[in-house]
Coordinates of C-alpha atoms and ligand atoms in Angstrom, one line a residue:
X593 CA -12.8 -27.2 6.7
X594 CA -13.3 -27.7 3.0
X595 CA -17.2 -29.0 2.9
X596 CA -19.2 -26.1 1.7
X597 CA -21.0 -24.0 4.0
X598 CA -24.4 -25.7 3.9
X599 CA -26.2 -23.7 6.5
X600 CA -25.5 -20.3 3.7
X601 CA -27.9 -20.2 0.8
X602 CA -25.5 -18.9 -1.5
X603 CA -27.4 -18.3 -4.4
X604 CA -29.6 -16.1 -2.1
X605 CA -26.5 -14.0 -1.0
X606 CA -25.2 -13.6 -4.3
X607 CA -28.2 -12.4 -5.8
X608 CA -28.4 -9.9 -3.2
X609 CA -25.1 -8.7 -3.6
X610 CA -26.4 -8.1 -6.8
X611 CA -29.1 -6.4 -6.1
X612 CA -28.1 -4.2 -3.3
X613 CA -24.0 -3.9 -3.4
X614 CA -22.4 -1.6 -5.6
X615 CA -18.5 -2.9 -5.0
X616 CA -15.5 -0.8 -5.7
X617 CA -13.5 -0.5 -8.3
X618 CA -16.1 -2.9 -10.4
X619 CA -18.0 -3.2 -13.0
X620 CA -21.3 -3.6 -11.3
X621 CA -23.4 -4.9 -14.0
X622 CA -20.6 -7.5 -15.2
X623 CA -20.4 -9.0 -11.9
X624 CA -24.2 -9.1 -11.4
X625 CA -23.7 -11.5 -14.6
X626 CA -21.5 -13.8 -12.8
X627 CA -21.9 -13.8 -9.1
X628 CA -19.3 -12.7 -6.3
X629 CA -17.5 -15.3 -4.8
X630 CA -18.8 -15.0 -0.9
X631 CA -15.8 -15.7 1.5
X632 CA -16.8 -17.0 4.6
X633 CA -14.1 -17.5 6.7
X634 CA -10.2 -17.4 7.3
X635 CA -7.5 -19.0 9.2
X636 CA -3.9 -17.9 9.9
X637 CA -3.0 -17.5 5.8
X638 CA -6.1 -19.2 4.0
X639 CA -9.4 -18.1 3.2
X640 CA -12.5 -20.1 2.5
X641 CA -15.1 -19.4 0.4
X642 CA -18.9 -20.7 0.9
X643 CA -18.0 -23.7 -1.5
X644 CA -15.6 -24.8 0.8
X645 CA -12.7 -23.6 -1.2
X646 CA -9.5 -23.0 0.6
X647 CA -7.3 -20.7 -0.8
X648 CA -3.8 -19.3 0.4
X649 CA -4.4 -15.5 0.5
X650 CA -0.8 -14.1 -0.8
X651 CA -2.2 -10.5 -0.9
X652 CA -3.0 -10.4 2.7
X653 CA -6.5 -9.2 2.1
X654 CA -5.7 -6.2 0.6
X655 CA -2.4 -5.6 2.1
X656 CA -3.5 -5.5 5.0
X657 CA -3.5 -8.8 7.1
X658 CA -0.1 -8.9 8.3
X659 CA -0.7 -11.0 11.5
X660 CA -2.6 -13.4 9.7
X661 CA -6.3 -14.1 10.4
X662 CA -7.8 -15.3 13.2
X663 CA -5.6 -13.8 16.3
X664 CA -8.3 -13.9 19.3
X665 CA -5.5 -10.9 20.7
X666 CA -6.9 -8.3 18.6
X667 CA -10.9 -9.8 19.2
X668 CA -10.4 -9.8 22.6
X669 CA -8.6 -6.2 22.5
X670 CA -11.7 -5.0 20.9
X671 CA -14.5 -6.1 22.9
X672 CA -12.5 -5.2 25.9
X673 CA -12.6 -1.6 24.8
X674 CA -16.1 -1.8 23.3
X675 CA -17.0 -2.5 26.8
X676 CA -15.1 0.0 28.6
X677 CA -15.3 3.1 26.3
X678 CA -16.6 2.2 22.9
X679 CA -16.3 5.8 21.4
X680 CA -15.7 9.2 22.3
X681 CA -14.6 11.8 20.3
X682 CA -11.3 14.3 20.7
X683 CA -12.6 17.1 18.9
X684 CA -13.6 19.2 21.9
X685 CA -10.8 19.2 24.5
X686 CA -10.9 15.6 25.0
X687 CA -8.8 12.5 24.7
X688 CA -9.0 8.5 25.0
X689 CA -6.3 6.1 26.8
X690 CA -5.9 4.1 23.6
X691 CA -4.9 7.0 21.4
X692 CA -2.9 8.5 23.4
X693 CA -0.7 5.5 23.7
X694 CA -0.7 4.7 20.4
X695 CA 0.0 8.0 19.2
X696 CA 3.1 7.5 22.3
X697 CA 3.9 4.0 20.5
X698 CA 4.3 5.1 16.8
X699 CA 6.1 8.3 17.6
X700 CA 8.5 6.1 19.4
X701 CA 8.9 3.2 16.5
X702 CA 9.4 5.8 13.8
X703 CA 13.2 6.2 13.3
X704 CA 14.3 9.4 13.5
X705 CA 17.0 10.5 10.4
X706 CA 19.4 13.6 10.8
X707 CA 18.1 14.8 13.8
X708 CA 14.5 15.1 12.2
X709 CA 11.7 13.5 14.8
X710 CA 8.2 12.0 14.3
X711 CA 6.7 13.1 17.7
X712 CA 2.9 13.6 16.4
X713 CA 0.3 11.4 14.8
X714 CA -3.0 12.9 13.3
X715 CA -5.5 10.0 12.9
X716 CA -8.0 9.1 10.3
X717 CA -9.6 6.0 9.4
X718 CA -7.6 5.0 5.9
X719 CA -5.1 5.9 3.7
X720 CA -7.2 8.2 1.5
X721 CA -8.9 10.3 4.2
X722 CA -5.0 10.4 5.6
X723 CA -3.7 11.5 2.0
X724 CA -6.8 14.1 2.3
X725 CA -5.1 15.4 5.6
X726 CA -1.6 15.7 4.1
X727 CA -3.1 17.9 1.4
X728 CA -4.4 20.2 4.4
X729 CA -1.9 20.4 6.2
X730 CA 0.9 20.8 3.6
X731 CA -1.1 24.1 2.4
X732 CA -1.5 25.0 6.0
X733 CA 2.2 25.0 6.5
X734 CA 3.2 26.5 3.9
X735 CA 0.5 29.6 4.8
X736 CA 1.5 29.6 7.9
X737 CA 5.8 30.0 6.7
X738 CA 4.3 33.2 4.6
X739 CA 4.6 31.0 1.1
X740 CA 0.5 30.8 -0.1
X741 CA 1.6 30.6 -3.6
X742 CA 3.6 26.9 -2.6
X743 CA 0.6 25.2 -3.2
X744 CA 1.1 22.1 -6.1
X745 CA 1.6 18.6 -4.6
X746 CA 3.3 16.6 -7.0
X747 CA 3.0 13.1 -7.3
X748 CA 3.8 10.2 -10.3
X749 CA 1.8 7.9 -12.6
X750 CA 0.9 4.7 -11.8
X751 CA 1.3 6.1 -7.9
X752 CA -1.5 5.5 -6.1
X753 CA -2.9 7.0 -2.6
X754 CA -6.4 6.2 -2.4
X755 CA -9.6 7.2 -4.3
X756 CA -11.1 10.3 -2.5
X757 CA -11.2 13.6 -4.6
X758 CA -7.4 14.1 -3.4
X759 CA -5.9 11.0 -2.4
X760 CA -7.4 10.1 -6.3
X761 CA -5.6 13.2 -7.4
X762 CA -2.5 13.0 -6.0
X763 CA -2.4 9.0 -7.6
X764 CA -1.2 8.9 -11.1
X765 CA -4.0 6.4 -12.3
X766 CA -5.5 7.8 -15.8
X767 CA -8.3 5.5 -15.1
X768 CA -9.2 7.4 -12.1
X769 CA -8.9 10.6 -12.8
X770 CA -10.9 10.1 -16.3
X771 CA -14.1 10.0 -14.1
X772 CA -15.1 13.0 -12.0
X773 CA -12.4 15.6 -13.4
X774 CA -9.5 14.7 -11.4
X775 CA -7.1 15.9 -10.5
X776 CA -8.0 18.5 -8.7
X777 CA -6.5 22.2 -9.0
X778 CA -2.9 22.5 -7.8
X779 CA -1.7 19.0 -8.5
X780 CA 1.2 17.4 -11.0
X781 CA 2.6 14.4 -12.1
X782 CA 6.1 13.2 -13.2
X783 CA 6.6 9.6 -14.2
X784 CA 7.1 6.4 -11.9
X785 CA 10.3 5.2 -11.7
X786 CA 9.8 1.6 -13.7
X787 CA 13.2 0.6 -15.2
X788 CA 11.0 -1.9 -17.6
X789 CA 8.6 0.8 -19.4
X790 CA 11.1 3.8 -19.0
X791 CA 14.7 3.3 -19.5
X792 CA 16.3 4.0 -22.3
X793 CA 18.0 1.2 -24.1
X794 CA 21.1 -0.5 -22.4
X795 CA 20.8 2.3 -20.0
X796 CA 21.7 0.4 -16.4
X797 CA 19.2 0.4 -13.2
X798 CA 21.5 3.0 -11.4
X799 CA 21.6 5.3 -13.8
X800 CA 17.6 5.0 -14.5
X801 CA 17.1 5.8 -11.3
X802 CA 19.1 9.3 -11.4
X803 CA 17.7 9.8 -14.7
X804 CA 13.8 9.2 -13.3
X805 CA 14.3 11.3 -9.6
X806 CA 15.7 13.7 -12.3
X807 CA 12.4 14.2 -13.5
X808 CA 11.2 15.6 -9.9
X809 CA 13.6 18.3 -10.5
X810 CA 12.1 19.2 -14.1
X811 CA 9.0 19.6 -12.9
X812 CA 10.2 21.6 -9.8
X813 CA 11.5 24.1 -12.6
X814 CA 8.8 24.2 -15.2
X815 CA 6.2 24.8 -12.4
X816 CA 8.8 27.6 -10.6
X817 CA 9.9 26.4 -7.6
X818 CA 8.0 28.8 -5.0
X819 CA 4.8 27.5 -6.3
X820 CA 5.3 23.9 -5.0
X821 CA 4.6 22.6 -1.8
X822 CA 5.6 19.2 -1.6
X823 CA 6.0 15.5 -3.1
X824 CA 4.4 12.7 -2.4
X825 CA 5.2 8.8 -3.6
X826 CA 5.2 5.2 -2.0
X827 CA 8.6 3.6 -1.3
X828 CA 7.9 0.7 -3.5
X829 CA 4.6 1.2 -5.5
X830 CA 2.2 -1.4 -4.3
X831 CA -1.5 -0.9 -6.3
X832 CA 0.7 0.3 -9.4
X833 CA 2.2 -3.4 -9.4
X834 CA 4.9 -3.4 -7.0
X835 CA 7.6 -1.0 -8.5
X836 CA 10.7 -1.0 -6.8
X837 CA 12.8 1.8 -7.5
X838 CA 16.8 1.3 -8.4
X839 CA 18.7 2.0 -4.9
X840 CA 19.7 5.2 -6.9
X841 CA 16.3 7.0 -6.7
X842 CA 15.5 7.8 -3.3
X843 CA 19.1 9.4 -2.4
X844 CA 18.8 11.6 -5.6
X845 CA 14.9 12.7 -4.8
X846 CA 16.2 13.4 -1.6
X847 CA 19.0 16.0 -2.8
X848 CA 15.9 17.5 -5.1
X849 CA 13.3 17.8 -1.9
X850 CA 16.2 19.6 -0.4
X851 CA 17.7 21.7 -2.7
X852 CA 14.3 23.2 -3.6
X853 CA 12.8 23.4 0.6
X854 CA 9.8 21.2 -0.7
X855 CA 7.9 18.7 2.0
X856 CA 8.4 15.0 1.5
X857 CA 5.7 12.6 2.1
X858 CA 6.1 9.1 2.4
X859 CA 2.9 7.3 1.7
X860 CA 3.7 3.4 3.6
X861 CA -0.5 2.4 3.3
X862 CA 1.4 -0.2 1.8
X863 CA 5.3 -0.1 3.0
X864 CA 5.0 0.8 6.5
X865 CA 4.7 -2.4 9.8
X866 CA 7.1 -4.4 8.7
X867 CA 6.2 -5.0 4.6
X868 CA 9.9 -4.3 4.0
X869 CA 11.4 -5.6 7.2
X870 CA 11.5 -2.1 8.6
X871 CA 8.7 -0.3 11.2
X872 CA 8.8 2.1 8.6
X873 CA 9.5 1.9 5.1
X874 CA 12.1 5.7 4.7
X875 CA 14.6 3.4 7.2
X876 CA 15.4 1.0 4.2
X877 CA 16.0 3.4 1.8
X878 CA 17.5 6.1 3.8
X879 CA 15.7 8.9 3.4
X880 CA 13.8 11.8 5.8
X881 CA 10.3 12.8 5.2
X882 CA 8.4 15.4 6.5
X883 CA 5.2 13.2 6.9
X884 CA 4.5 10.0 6.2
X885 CA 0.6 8.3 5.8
X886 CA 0.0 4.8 7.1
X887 CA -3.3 2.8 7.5
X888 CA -3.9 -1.1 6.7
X889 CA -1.4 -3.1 8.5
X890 CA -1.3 -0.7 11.7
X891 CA -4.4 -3.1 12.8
X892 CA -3.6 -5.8 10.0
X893 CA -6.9 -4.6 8.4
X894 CA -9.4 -6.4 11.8
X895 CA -10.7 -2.5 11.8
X896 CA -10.5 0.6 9.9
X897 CA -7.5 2.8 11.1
X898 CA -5.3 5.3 9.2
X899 CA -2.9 8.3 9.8
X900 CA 0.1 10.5 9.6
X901 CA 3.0 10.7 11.1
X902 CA 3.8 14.5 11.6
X903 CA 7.6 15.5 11.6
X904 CA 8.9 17.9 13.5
X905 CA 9.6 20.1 10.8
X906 CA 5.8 20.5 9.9
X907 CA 4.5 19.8 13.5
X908 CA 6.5 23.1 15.0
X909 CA 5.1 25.7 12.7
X910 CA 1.3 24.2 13.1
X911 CA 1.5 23.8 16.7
X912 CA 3.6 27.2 17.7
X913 CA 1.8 28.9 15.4
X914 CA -1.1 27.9 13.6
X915 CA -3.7 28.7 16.1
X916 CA -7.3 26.1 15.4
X917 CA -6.8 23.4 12.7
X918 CA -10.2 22.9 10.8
X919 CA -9.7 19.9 10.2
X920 CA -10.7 16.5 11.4
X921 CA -13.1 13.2 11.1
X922 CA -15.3 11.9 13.9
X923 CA -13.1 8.9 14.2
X924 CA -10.2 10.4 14.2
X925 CA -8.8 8.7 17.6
X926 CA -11.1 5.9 17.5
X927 CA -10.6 4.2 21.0
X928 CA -11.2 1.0 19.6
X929 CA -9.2 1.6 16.7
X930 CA -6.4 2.2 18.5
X931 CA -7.0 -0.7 21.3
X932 CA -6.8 -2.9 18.3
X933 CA -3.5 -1.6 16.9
X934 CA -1.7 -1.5 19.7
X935 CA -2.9 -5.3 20.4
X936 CA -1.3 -5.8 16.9
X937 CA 1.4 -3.7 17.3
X938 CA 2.1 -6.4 20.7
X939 CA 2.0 -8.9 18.1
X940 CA 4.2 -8.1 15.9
X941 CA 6.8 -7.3 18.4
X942 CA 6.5 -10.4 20.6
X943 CA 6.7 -12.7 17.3
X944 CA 9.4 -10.9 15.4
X945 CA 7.7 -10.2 12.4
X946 CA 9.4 -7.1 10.9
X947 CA 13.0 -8.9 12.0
X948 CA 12.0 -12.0 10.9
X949 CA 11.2 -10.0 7.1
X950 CA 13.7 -8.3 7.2
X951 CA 16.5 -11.2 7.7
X952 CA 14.7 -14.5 7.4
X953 CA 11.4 -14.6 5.1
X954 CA 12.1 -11.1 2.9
X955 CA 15.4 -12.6 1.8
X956 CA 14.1 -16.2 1.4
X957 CA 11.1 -14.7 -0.7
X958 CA 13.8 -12.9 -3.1
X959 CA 15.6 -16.4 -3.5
X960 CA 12.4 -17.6 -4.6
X961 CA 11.4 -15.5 -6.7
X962 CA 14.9 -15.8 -8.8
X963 CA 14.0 -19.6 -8.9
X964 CA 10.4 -18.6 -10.6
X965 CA 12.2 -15.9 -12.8
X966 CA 13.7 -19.0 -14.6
X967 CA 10.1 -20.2 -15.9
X968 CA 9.1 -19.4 -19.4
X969 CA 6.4 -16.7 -18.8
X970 CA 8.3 -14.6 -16.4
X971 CA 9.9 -11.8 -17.7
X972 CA 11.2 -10.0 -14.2
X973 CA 11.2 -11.1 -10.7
X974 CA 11.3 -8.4 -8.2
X975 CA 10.8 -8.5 -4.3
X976 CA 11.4 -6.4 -1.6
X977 CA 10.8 -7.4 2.3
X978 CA 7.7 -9.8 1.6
X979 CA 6.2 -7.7 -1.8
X980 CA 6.7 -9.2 -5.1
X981 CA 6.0 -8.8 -9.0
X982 CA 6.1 -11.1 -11.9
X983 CA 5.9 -9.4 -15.2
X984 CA 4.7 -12.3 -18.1
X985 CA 6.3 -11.4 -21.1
X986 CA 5.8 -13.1 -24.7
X987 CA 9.3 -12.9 -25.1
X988 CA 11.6 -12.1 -22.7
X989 CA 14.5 -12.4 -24.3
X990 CA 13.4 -9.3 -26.4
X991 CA 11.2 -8.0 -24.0
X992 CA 7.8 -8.1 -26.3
X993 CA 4.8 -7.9 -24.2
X994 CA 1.8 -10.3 -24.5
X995 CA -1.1 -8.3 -26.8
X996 CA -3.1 -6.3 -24.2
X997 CA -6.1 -7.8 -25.1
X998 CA -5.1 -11.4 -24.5
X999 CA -5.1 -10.3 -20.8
X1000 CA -2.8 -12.9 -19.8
X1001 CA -2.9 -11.1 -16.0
X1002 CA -6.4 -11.9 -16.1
X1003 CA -5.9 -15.5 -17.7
X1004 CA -3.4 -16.0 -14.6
X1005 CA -5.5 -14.6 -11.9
X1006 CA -8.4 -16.9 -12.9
X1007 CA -5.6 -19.7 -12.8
X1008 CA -4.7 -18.6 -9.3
X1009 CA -8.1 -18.5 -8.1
X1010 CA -8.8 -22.4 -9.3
X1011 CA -5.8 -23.3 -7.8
X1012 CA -6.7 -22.4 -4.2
X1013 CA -3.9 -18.9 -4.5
X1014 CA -5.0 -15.4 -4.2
X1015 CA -2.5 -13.2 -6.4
X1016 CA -3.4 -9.7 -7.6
X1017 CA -3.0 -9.1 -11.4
X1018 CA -2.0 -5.5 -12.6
X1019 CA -1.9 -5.4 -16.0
X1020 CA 0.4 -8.2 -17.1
X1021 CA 2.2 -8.2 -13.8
X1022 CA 1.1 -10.7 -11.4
X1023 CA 1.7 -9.3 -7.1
X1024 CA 1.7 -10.7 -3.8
X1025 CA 2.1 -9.3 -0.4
X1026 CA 1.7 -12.4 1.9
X1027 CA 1.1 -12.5 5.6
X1028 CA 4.1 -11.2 7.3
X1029 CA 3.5 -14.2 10.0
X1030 CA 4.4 -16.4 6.6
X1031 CA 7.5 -19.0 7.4
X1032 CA 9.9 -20.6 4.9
X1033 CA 7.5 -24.0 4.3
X1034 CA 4.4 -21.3 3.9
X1035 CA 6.8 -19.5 1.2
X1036 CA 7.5 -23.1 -0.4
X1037 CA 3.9 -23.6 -0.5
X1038 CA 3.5 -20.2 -2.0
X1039 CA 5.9 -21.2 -4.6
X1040 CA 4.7 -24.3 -5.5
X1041 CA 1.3 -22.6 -6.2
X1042 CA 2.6 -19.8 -8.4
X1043 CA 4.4 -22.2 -10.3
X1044 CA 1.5 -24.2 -10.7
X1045 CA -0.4 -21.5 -11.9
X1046 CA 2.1 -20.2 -14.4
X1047 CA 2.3 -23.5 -15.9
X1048 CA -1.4 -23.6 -16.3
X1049 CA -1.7 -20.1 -17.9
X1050 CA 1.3 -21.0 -20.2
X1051 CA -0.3 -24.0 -21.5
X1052 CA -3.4 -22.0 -22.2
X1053 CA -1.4 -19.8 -24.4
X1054 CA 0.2 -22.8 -26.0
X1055 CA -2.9 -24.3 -26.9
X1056 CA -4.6 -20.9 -28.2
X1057 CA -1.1 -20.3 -30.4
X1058 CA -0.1 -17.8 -28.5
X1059 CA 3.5 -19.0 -27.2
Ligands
PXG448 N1 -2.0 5.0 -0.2 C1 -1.5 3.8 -0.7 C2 -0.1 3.7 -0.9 C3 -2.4 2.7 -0.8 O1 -1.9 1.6 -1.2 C4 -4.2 4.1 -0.1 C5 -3.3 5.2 0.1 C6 -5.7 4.4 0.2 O2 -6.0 3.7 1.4 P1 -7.6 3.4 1.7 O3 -7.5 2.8 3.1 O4 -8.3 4.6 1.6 O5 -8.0 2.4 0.7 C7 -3.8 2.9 -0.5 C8 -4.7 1.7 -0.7 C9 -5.1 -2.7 -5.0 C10 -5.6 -1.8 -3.9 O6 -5.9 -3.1 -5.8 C11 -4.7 -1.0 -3.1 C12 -5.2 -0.1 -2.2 C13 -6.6 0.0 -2.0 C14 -7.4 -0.8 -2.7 C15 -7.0 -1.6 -3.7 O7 -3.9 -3.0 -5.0 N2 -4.3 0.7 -1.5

């Protein structure tokens, strides 16, 4: 398994990535320079690439692999509904088996809170097209309830939920929105809730966290509170570099949302199947959204799927009363699509993974993670379910953050990617989100890896006089 892929003329491909590949989120010209690294294959947690390099994929693909790689279920799924009905659309009066049940499945593994239901599912094909369709249908309601003026979605910095014109909008990444004038009209920001960058001195986690919701309800009253429409944010902000919120936040954004009638969406591209040892991530944390986006791990990333899970509360007033909704995508429904989740979703369920995150591997991951919080570099250890950060500090006993233009993250990731370990660097804080199918020796392994890598980067410091 680790002999390089002879029969590839790897030179060949990379030059023609190069030539004919524009990737996201990259600088085209800088990777021309050095070459992709072409991945060939992948096996339960690993992925190879076409040097015959075998590397434990911690990240999941991009969040998104849950059930590992490799599961002839979801294959099979696929080409059995290629064969039978490979695509048909549902704009005109019609339906498909598939989504039907899936749309049946999901509305029956969201939990409901307080008496508030998920019954409906509109579908797209990823988180930003279903951030796109939250946008929509948030103005709609609100129309619809007699309220046109509600119309600003507010969302936080560092949030992130995708990178069309809105889903790019409603994120909080200056980066983003510093190419193609973004946001767009009728959207705000408050800060993220990141105890590191924003609490004041001494001040505790708990109190942060009522401090930072706190902020919803400033912006709720500088914008007048009939002009807004909703608020979107992740549980736990994944792309932003895991941020976990103090357990404070979510109960106190909650009040807020009420007090002031606004929508709540739960964006769970990220959170939702089982990331944090719940179906869906607003049953940890206790609170009741009006809609709630998912995508990625709903088919563990083998095909494009997204959506969002309509409450009741927004679903009544568009179906009794909103007459046609001009809005839709031509795979919206996709029958193969939703073969494939529902294959995953069989998965999941006959394996235990979202049980077995939520009492076994989530809480094993966390006592890990306080082991590697002990090494030099590492400033914070967080998890939650099977998500976790590592900021690097220069000094964490004061907190002092390496230089930014050392990028350690970078120095790390480079580490990792020797070392046969795919983390994600965000700055200076290095993330994983590891195959939920992961057990307690894959977790070891993980762990001896990341220390591995940490001790590399930190005698690469050492030797540069930078520690
Ligand atoms: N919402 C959230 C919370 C996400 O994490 C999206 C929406 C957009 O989904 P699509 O399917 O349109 O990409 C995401 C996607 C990263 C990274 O570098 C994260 C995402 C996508 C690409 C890169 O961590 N999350």
């Amino acid at each position: 398994m680790n002999a390089p892929d002879h029969a590839l003329d790897i030179k060949a491909i990379q030059a023609q990535d190069a030539a004919h590949f524009l990737h996201p989120f990259t600088d085209f010209k800088d990777l021309a320079s050095r070459g992709s690294k072409v991945i060939v294959k992948a096996q339960g947690i690993y992925v190879w690439d076409a040097d015959g390099h075998k590397m434990l994929d911690a990240m999941s693909g991009l969040w998104c692999v849950s059930v590992g790689y490799g599961r002839a279920e979801l294959a099979d799924a696929a080409r059995d509904q290629m064969m039978k009905l490979p695509y048909y659309n549902s704009f005109f009066q019609t339906t498909n088996v598939p989504a039907v049940e899936l749309a049946t499945r999901l509305a029956r593994l969201a939990p409901s809170v307080d008496g508030r239901h998920f019954e409906h599912v509109f579908y797209s094909s990823s988180g930003s097209e279903s951030n796109d369709s939250n946008v929509r249908m948030v103005r709609r309601y609100w129309d619809l309830m007699g309220q046109p003026q509600r119309k600003v979605i507010i969302g936080r910095v560092n949030g992130y939920h995708g990178s069309t014109m809105a889903g790019a909008s409603l994120g909080g990444m200056s980066g983003m929105h510093a190419q193609g004038d973004l946001p767009i009209p009728n959207i705000a920001h408050i800060e993220q809730p990141y105890h590191f960058e924003n609490a004041l001195p001494g001040e505790s986690e708990a109190d942060f966290g009522v401090r930072a919701a706190g902020w919803l309800e400033a912006k709720i009253l500088e914008l007048g509170a009939d002009t807004v429409a909703a608020f979107i944010a992740e549980p736990v902000q994944g792309a932003g570099g895991v941020i976990v919120p103090p357990h404070t936040y979510w109960p106190e954004i909650q009040r807020i949302v009420d007090k002031y009638g606004i929508l709540l969406i739960s964006d769970e591209v990220i959170c939702a199947f089982g990331r944090l040892g719940h179906w869906f991530a607003y049953e940890k944390f206790g609170y009741k959204p009006d809609l709630v986006t998912f995508a990625k791990a709903v088919t563990s990333g083998y095909i494009p799927l997204g959506g969002v899970m309509v409450g009741d509360r927004v679903a009544k007033v568009l179906i009794e009363q909103g007459g046609e909704f001009n809005h839709g995508y031509t795979y919206s429904g996709h029958p193969v699509a939703c073969a494939v989740a529902l294959a995953n979703l069989d998965l999941m369920e006959k394996e235990g993974l979202v049980e077995r995150v939520r009492t076994d591997t989530g809480p094993y991951l966390a006592e890990v993670f306080a082991k590697l919080a002990q090494h030099p570099l590492v400033g914070r250890a967080e998890t939650c379910g099977m998500v976790g950060g590592l900021l690097l500090l220069k000094d964490k006993a004061t907190g002092e953050p390496f230089p930014s233009d050392l990028d350690v993250g970078m120095m790390c990731r480079t580490h990792c990617f020797d070392n046969g370990l795919i983390m994600r660097a965000v700055g200076n804080r290095m993330i994983i989100a590891p195959p939920l199918i992961m057990q307690r020796s894959d977790i070891d392994e993980l762990s001896a890896l990341i220390t591995l890598v940490l001790d590399k980067t930190l005698a690469q410091l050492q030797a540069a006089g930078q520690f």
